mmCIF file of C-alpha atoms in Angstrom:
data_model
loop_
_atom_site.group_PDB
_atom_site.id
_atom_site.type_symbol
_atom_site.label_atom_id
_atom_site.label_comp_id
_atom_site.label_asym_id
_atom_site.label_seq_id
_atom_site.Cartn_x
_atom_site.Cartn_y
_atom_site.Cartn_z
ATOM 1 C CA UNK A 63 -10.760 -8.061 -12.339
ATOM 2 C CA UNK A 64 -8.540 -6.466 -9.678
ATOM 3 C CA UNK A 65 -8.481 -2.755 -8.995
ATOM 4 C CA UNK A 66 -4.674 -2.196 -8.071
ATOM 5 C CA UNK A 67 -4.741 0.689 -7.236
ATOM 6 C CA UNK A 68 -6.011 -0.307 -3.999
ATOM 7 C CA UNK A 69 -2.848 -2.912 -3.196
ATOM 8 C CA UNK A 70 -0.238 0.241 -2.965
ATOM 9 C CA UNK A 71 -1.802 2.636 -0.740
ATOM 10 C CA UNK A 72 -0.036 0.777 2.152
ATOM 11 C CA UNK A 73 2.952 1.798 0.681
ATOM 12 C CA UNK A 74 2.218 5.514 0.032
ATOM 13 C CA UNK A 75 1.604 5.788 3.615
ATOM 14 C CA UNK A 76 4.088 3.962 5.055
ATOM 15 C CA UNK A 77 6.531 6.739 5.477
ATOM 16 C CA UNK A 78 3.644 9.431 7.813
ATOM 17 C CA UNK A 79 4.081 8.741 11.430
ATOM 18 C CA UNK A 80 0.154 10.093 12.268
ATOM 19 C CA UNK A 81 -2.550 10.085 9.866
ATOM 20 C CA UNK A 82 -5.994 12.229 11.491
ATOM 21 C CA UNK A 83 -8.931 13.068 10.180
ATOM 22 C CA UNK A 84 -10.938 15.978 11.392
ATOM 23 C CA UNK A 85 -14.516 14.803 10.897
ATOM 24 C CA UNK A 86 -17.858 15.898 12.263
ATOM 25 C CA UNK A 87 -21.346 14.168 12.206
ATOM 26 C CA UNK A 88 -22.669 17.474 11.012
ATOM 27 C CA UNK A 89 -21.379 20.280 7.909
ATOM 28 C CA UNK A 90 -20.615 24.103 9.318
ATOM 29 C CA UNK A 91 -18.819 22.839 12.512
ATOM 30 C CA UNK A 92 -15.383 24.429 11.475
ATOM 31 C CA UNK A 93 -13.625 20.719 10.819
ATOM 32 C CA UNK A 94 -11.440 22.510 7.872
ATOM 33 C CA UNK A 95 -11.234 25.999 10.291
ATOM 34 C CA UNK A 96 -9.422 22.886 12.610
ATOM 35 C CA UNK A 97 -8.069 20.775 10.187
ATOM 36 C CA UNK A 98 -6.302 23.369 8.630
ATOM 37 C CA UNK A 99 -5.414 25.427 12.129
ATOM 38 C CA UNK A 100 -3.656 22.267 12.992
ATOM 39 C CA UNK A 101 -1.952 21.679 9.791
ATOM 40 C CA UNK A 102 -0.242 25.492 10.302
ATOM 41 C CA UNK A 103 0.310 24.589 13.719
ATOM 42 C CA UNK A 104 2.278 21.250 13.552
ATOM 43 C CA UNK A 105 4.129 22.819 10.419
ATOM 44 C CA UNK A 106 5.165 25.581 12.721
ATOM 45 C CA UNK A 107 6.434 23.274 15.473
ATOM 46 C CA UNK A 108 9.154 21.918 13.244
ATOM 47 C CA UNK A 109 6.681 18.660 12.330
ATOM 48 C CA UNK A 110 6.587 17.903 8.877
ATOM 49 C CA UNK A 111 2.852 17.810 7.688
ATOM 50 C CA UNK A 112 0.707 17.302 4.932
ATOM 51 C CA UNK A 113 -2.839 18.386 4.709
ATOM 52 C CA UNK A 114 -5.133 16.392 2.431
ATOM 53 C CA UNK A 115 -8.741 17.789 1.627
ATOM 54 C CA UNK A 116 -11.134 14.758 0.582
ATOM 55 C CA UNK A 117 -14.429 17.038 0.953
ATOM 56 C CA UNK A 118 -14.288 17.107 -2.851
ATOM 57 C CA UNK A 119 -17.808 18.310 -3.772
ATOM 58 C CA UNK A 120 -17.220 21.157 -1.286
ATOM 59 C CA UNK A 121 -13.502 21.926 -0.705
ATOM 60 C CA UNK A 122 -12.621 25.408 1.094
ATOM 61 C CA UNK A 123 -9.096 24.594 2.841
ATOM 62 C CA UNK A 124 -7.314 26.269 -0.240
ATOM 63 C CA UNK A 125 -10.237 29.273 0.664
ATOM 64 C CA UNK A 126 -8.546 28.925 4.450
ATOM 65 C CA UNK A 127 -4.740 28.771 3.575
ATOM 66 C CA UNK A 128 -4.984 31.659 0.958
ATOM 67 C CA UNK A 129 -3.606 29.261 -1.134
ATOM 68 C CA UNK A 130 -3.488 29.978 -4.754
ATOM 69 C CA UNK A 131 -1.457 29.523 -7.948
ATOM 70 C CA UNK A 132 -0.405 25.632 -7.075
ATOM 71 C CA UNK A 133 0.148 22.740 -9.032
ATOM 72 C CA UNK A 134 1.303 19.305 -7.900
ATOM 73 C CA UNK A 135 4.344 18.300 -9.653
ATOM 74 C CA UNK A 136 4.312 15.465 -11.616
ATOM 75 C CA UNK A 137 7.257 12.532 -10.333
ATOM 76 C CA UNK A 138 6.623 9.037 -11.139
ATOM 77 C CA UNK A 139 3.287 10.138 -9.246
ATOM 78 C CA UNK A 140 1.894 13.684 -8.023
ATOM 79 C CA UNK A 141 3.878 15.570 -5.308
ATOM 80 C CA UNK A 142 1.755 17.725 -3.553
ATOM 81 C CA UNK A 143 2.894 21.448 -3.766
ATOM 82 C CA UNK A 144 4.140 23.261 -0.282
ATOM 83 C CA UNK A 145 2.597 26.078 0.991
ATOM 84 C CA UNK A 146 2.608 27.613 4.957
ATOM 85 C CA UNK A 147 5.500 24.805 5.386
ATOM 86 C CA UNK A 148 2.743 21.973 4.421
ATOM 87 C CA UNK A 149 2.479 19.494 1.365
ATOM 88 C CA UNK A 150 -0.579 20.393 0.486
ATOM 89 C CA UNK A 151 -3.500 17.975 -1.750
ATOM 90 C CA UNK A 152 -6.610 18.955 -2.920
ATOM 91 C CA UNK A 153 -8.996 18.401 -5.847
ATOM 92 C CA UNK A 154 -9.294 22.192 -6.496
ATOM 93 C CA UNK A 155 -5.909 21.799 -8.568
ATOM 94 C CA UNK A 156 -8.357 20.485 -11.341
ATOM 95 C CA UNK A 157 -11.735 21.632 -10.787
ATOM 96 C CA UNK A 158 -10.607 25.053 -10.080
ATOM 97 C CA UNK A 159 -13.518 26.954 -9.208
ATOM 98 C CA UNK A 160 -16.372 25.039 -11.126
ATOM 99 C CA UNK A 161 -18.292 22.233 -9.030
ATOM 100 C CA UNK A 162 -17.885 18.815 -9.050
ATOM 101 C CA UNK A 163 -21.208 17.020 -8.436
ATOM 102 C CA UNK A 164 -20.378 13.441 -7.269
ATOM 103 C CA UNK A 165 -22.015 10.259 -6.026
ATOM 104 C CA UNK A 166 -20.773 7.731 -3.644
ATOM 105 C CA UNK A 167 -19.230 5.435 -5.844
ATOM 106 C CA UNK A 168 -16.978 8.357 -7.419
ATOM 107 C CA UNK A 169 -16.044 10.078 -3.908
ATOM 108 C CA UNK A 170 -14.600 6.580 -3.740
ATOM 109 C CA UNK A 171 -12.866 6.278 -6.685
ATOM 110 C CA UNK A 172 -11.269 10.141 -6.317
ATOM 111 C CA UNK A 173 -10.260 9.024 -2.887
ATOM 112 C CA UNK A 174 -8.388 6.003 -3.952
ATOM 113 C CA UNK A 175 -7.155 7.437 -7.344
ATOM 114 C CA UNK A 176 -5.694 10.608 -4.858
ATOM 115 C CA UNK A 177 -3.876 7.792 -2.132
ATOM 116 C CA UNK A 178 -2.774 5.927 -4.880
ATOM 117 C CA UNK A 179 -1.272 8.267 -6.975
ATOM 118 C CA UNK A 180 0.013 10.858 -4.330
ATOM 119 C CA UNK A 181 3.920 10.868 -3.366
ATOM 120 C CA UNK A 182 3.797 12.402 0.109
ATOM 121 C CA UNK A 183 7.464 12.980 1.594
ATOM 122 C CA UNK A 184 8.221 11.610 5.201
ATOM 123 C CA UNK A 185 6.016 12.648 7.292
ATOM 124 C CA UNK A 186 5.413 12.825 10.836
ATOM 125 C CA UNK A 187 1.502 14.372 10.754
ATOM 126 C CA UNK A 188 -0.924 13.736 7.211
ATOM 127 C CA UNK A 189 -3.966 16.211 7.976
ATOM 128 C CA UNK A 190 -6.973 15.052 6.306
ATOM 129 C CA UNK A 191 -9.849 17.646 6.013
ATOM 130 C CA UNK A 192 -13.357 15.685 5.927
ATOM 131 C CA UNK A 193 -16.763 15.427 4.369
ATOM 132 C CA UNK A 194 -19.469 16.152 7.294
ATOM 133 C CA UNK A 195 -21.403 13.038 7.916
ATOM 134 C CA UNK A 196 -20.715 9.089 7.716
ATOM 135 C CA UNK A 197 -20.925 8.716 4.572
ATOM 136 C CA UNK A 198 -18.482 7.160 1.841
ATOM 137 C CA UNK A 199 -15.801 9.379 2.759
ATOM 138 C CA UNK A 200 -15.696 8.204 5.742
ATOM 139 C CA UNK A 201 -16.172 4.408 5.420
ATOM 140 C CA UNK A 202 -13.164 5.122 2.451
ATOM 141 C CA UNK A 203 -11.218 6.423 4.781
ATOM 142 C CA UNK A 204 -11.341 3.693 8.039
ATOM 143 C CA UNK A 205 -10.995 0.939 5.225
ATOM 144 C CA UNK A 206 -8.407 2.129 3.272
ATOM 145 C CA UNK A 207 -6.082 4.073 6.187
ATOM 146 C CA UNK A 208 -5.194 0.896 8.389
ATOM 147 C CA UNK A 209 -3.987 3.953 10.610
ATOM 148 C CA UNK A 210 -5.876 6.354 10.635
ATOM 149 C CA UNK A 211 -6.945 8.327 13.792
ATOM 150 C CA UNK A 212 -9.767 10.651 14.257
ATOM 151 C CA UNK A 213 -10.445 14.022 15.922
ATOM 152 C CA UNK A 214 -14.225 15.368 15.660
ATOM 153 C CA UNK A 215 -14.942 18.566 15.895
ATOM 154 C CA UNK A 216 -19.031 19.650 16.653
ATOM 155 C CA UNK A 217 -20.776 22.998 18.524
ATOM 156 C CA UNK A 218 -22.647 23.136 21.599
ATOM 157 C CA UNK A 219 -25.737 22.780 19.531
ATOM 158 C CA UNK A 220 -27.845 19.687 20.135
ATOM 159 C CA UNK A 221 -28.339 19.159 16.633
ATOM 160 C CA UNK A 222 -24.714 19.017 16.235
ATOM 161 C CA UNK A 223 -23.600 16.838 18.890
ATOM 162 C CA UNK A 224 -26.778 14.089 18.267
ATOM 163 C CA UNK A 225 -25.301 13.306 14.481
ATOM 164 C CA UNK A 226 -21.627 13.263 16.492
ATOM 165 C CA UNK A 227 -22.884 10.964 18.632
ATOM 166 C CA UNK A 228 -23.180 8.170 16.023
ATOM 167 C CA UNK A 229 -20.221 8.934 14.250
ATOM 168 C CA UNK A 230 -18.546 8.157 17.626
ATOM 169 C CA UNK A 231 -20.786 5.350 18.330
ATOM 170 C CA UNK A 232 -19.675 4.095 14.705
ATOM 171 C CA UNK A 233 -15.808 4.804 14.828
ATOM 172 C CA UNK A 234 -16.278 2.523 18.374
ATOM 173 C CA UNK A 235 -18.066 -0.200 16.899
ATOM 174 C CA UNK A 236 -15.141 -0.309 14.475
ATOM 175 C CA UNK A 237 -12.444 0.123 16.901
ATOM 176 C CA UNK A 238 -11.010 3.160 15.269
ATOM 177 C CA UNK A 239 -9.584 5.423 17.516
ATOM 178 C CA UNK A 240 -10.536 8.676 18.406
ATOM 179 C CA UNK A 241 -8.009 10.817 19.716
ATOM 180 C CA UNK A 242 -10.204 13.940 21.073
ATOM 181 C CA UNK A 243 -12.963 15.817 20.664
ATOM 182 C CA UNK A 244 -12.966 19.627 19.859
ATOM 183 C CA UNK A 245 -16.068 22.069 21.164
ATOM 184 C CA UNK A 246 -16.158 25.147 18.879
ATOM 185 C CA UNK A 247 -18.262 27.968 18.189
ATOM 186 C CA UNK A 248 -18.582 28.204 21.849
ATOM 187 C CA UNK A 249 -21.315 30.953 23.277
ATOM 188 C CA UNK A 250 -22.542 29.965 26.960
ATOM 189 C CA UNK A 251 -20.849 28.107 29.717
ATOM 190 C CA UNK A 252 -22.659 24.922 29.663
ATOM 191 C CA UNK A 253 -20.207 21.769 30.123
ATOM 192 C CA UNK A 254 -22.721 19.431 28.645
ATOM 193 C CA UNK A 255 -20.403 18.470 25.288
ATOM 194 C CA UNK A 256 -17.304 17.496 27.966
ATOM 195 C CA UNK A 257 -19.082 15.726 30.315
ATOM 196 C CA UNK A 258 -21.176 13.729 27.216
ATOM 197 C CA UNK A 259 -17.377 13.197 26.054
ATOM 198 C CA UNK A 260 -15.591 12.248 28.909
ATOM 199 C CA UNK A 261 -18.369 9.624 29.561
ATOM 200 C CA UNK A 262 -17.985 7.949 27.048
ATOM 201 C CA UNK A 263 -14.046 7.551 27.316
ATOM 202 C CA UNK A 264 -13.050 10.168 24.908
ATOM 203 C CA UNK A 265 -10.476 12.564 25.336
ATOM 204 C CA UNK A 266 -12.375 16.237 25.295
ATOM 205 C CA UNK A 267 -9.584 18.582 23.638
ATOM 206 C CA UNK A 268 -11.237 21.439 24.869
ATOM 207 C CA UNK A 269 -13.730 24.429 23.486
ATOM 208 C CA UNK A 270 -13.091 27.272 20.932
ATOM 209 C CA UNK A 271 -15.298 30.393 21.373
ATOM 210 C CA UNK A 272 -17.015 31.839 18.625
ATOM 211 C CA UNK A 273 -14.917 34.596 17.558
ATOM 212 C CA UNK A 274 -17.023 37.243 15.433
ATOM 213 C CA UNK A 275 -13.543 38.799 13.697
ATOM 214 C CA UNK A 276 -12.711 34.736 12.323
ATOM 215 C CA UNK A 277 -14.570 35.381 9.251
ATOM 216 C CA UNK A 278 -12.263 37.951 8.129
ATOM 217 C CA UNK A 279 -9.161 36.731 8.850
ATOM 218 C CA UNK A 280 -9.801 33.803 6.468
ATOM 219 C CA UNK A 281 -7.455 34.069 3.597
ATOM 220 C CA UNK A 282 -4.563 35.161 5.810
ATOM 221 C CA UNK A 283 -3.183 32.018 7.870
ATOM 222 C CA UNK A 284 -1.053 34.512 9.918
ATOM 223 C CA UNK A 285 -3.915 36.797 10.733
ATOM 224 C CA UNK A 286 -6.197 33.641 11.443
ATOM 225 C CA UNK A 287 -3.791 32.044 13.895
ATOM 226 C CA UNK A 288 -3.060 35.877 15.472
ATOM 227 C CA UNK A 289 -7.533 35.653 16.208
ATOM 228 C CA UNK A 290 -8.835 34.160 19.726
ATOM 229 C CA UNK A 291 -10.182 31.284 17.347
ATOM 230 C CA UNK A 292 -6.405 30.568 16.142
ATOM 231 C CA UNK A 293 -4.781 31.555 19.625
ATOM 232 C CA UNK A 294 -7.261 28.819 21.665
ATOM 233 C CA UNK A 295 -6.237 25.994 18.773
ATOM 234 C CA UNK A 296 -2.886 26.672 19.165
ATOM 235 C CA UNK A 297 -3.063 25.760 23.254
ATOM 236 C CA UNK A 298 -5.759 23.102 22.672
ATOM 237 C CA UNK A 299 -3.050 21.522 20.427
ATOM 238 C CA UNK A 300 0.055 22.300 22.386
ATOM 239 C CA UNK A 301 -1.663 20.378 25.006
ATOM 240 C CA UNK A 302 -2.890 17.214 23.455
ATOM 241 C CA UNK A 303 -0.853 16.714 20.336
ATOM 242 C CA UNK A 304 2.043 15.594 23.206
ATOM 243 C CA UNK A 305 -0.128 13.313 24.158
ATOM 244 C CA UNK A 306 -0.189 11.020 20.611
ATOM 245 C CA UNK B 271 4.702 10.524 -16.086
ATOM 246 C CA UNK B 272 1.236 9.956 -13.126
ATOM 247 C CA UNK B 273 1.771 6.568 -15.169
ATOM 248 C CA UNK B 274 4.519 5.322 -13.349
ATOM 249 C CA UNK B 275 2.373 5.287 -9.914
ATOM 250 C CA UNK B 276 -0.180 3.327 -11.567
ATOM 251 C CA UNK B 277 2.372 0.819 -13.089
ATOM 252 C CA UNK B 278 3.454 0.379 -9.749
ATOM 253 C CA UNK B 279 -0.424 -0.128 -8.306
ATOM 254 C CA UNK B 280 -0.381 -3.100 -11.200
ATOM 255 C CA UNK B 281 2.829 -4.619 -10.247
ATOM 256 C CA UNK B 282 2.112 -4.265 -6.534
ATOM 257 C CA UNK B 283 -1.274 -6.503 -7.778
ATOM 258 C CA UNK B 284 0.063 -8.754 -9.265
ATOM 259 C CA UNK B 285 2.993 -9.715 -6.765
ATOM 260 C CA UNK B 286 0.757 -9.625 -4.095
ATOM 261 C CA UNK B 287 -1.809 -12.170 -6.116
ATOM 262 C CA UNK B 288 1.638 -14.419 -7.059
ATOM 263 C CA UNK B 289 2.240 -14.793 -3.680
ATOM 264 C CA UNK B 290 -1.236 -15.551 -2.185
ATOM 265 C CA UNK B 291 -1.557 -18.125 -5.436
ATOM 266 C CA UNK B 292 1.849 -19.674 -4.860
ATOM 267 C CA UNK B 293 3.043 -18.703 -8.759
ATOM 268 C CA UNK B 294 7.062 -18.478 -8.381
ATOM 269 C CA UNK B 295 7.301 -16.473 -11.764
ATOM 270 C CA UNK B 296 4.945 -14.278 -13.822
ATOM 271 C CA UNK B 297 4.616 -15.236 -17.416
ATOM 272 C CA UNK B 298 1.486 -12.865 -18.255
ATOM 273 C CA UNK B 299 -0.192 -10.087 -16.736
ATOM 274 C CA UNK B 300 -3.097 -8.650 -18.494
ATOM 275 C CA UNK B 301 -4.470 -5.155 -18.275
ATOM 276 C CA UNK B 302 -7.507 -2.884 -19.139
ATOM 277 C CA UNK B 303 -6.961 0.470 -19.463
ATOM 278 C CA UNK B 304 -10.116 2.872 -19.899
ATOM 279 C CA UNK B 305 -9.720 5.566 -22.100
ATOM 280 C CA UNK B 306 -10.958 8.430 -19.633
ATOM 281 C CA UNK B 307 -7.818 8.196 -18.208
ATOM 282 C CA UNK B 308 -5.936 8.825 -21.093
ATOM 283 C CA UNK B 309 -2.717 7.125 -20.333
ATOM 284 C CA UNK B 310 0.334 7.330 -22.143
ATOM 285 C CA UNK B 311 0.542 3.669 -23.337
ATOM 286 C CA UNK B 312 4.544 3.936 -24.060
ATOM 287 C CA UNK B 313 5.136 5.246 -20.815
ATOM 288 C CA UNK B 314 3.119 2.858 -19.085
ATOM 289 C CA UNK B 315 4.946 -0.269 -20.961
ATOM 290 C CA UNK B 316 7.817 1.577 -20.457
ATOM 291 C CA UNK B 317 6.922 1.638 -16.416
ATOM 292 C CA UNK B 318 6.385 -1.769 -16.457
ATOM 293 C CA UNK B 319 9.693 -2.983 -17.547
ATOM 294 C CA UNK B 320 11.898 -0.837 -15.419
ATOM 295 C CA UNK B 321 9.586 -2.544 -12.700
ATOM 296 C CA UNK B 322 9.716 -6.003 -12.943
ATOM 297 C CA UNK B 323 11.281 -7.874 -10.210
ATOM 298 C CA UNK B 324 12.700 -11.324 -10.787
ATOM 299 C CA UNK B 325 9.318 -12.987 -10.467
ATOM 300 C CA UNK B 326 8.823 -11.144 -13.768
ATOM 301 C CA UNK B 327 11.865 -11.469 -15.719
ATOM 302 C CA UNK B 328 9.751 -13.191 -18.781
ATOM 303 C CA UNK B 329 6.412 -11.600 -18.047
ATOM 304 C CA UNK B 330 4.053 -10.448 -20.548
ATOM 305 C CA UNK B 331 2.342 -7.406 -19.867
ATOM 306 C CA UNK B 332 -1.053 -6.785 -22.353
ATOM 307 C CA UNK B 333 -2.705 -3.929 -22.339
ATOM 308 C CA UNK B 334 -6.319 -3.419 -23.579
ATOM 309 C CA UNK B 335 -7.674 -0.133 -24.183
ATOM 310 C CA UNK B 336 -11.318 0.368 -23.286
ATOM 311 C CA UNK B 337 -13.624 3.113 -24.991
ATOM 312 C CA UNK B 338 -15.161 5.255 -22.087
ATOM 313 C CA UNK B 339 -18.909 5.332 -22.125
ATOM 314 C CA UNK B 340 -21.147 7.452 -20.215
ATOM 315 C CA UNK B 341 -25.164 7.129 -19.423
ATOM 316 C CA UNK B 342 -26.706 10.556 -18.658
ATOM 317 C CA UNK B 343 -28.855 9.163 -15.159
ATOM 318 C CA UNK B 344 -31.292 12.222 -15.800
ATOM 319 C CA UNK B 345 -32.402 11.147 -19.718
ATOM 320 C CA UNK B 346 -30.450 7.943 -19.978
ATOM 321 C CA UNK B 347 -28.828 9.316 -23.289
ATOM 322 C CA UNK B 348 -25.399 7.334 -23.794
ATOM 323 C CA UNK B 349 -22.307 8.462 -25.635
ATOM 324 C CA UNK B 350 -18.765 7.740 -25.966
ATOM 325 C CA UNK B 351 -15.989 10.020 -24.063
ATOM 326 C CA UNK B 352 -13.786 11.958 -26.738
ATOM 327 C CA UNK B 353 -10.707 13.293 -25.396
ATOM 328 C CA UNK B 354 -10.312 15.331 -28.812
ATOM 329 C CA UNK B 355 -12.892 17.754 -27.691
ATOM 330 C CA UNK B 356 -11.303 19.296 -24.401
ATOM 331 C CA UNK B 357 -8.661 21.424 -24.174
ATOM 332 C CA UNK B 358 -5.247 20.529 -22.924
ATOM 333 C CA UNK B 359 -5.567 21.499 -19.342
ATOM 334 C CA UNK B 360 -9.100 19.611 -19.077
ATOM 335 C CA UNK B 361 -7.647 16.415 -20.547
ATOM 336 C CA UNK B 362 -4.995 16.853 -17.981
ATOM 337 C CA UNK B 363 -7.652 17.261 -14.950
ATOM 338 C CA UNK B 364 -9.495 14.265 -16.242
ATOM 339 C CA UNK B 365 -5.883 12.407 -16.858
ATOM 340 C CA UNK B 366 -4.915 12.823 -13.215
ATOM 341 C CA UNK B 367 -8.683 12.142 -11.906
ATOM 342 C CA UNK B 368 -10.938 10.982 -14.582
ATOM 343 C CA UNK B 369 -14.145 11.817 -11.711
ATOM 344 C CA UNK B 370 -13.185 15.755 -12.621
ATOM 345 C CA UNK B 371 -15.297 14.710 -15.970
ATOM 346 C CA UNK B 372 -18.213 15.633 -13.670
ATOM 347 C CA UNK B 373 -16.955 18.776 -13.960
ATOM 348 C CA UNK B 374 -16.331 19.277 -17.470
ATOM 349 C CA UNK B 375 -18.718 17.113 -19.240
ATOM 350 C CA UNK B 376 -22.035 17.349 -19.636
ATOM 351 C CA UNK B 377 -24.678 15.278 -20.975
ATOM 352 C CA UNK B 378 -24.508 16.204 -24.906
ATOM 353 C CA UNK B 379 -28.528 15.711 -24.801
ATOM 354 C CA UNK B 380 -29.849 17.428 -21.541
ATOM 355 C CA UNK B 381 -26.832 19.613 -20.889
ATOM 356 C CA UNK B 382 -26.630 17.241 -16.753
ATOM 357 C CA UNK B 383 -23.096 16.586 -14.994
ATOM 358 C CA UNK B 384 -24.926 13.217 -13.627
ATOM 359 C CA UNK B 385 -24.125 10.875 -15.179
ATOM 360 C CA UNK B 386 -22.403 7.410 -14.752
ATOM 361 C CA UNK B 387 -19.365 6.367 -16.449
ATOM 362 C CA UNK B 388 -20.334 3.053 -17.475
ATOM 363 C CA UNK B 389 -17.094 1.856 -18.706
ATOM 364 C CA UNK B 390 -13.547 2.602 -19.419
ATOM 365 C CA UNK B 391 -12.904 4.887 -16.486
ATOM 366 C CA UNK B 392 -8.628 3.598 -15.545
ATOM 367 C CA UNK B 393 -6.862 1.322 -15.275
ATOM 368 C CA UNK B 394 -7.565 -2.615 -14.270
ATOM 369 C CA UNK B 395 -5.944 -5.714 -13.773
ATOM 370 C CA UNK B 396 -7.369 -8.450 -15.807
ATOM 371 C CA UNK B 397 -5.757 -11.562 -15.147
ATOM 372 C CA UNK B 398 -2.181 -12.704 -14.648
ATOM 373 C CA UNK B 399 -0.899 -15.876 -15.456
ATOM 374 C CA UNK B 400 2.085 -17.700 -13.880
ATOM 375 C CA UNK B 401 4.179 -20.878 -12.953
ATOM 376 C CA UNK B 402 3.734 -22.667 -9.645
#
């Protein structure tokens, strides 16, 4: 017994340039805050860009992006629906707002069924939102994304930056590259995440202050990019994404 | 028509496992479908012809249709999926990704979304058979 849906995800990728996931060791970090900051961003540089949200039991970019009212179209395969200039993918289309408890073994099966069955245009950036943790998501995603590239967002916060330690110990070991790291919710001065970074190799992307009027601007993609939260992503990514 | 990406998924299978094996022509591809999924049978054999490459041209695709059977992993109760009782935009959620049953279905003893889906979730390749 084969599962084939595994043999054509090669081929729904081929035509992306740069496939990242924004992942964290730990949850509350602000990976989909980033993921979907940087999303906007590229969209708004002319890229073409998809954002893909595989934290299924907990999905909130749609909450970020204000987006509502979207269905994928159905084409020999789903296309995912366009909104803020992206093609955007989630599993909210069909839970709507009820929750979907899952196991391992299921996140695995929704993340294959979604890469096998999505028809994402030419690309040059696919986007893909997270689960916190290393968890099946995340061993999905390195095994099944031959090239995939990750950018991990954590806080100043010790207890943040000890689980991102082994996630970046892990992605190492398996010689997946990681293209930056991200700093956010900044509140003191302390260079301790950059110079834990840099020692180990990895390109810091730079640090994100907290910014207390964030929370309010979620919803509104225009008003979150217009907030110091949206106007330090936008330089942190002018400045590295060149670099890819 | 979601079908038509998994027909391709099969027929993607099955070349690659033609060439690996050495077979220079299909003659029988075999295929389980479980009935969580609820796929469109016609459209699916429909898929598959407009498909085949010349390593096909006398293939034989069979498909099987599997029952979908859950166990409840709270009581253990078991029970058999029935597409009949959801409405329309439900069966379409659980066409596109039978997981969003965890959503939708409960455990008809204990009222619990955890449970397993012992069989019949989509679709599998069986076996294919072929000439060297």
């Amino acid at each position: 017994m084969v599962d084939p849906r595994l043999t054509v995800i090669d081929e729904r990728l081929k035509g992306i340039g740069n496939i990242i996931a924004v992942s964290s060791g730990k949850g509350g970090v602000g990976k989909s805050m980033v993921a979907s900051s940087l999303a906007v961003i590229l969209a708004r540089r002319d890229f073409r860009v998809g954002l893909l949200d595989v934290d299924f039991t907990s999905p909130s970019t749609h909450v970020i992006l204000g987006a509502e009212d979207l269905y994928p179209e159905e084409e020999n395969g789903i296309i995912p629906p366009r909104v803020h200039g992206l093609e955007y993918m989630s599993i909210v289309y069909y839970s709507g707002n009820y929750a979907t408890p899952l196991r391992g073994a299921d996140v695995s099966n929704v993340l294959i069924e979604l890469f096998a069955i999505t028809k994402w245009r030419n690309l040059d950036f696919l986007i893909i939102d997270m689960p916190p943790g290393i968890g099946d998501a995340m061993l999905d995603i390195v095994r099944l994304v031959k090239k995939i590239k990750l950018l991990i967002v954590t806080t100043p916060s010790q207890l943040a930056f000890e689980t991102v330690k082994k996630l970046l110990y892990l992605l190492s070991e398996l010689n997946i590259p990681i293209i930056g790291v991200i700093e956010n919710l900044k509140m003191n001065k302390s260079k301790f995440i950059q110079q834990q970074v840099e020692g180990k190799n990895i390109p810091f992307w730079g640090e994100i202050p907290f910014d207390i009027k964030l929370e309010e601007a979620i919803g509104d993609i225009h008003k979150l990019l217009s907030t110091e939260f949206g106007k330090k992503i936008e330089e942190i990514i002018d400045a590295n994404v060149k670099l890819l | 028509m979601h079908e038509w990406a998994l027909a391709e998924a099969v027929i993607s299978a099955v070349s690659q496992i033609a060439e690996k094996e050495g077979l220079q022509e299909v003659k029988e591809v075999k295929v389980k479908v479980g009935e969580l999924q609820q796929i469109e049978l016609d459209i699916l054999r429909f898929a598959f012809s407009q498909l085949k490459t010349a390593k096909f041209k006398s293939a034989t695709f069979i498909i099987e249709t599997k029952k979908a059977e859950f166990r409840c992993r709270v009581c253990q109760k078991k029970w058999i999926f029935d597409a009949r009782k959801l409405d329309t935009e439900t069966a379409e959620a659980i066409h596109f990704v039978p997981e969003i049953a965890h959503t939708y279905i409960k455990c008809p003893n204990c009222g619990s979304p955890d449970f397993e889906i012992v069989k019949g979730r989509g679709i599998w390749l069986e076996s294919i058979r072929g000439v060297k």
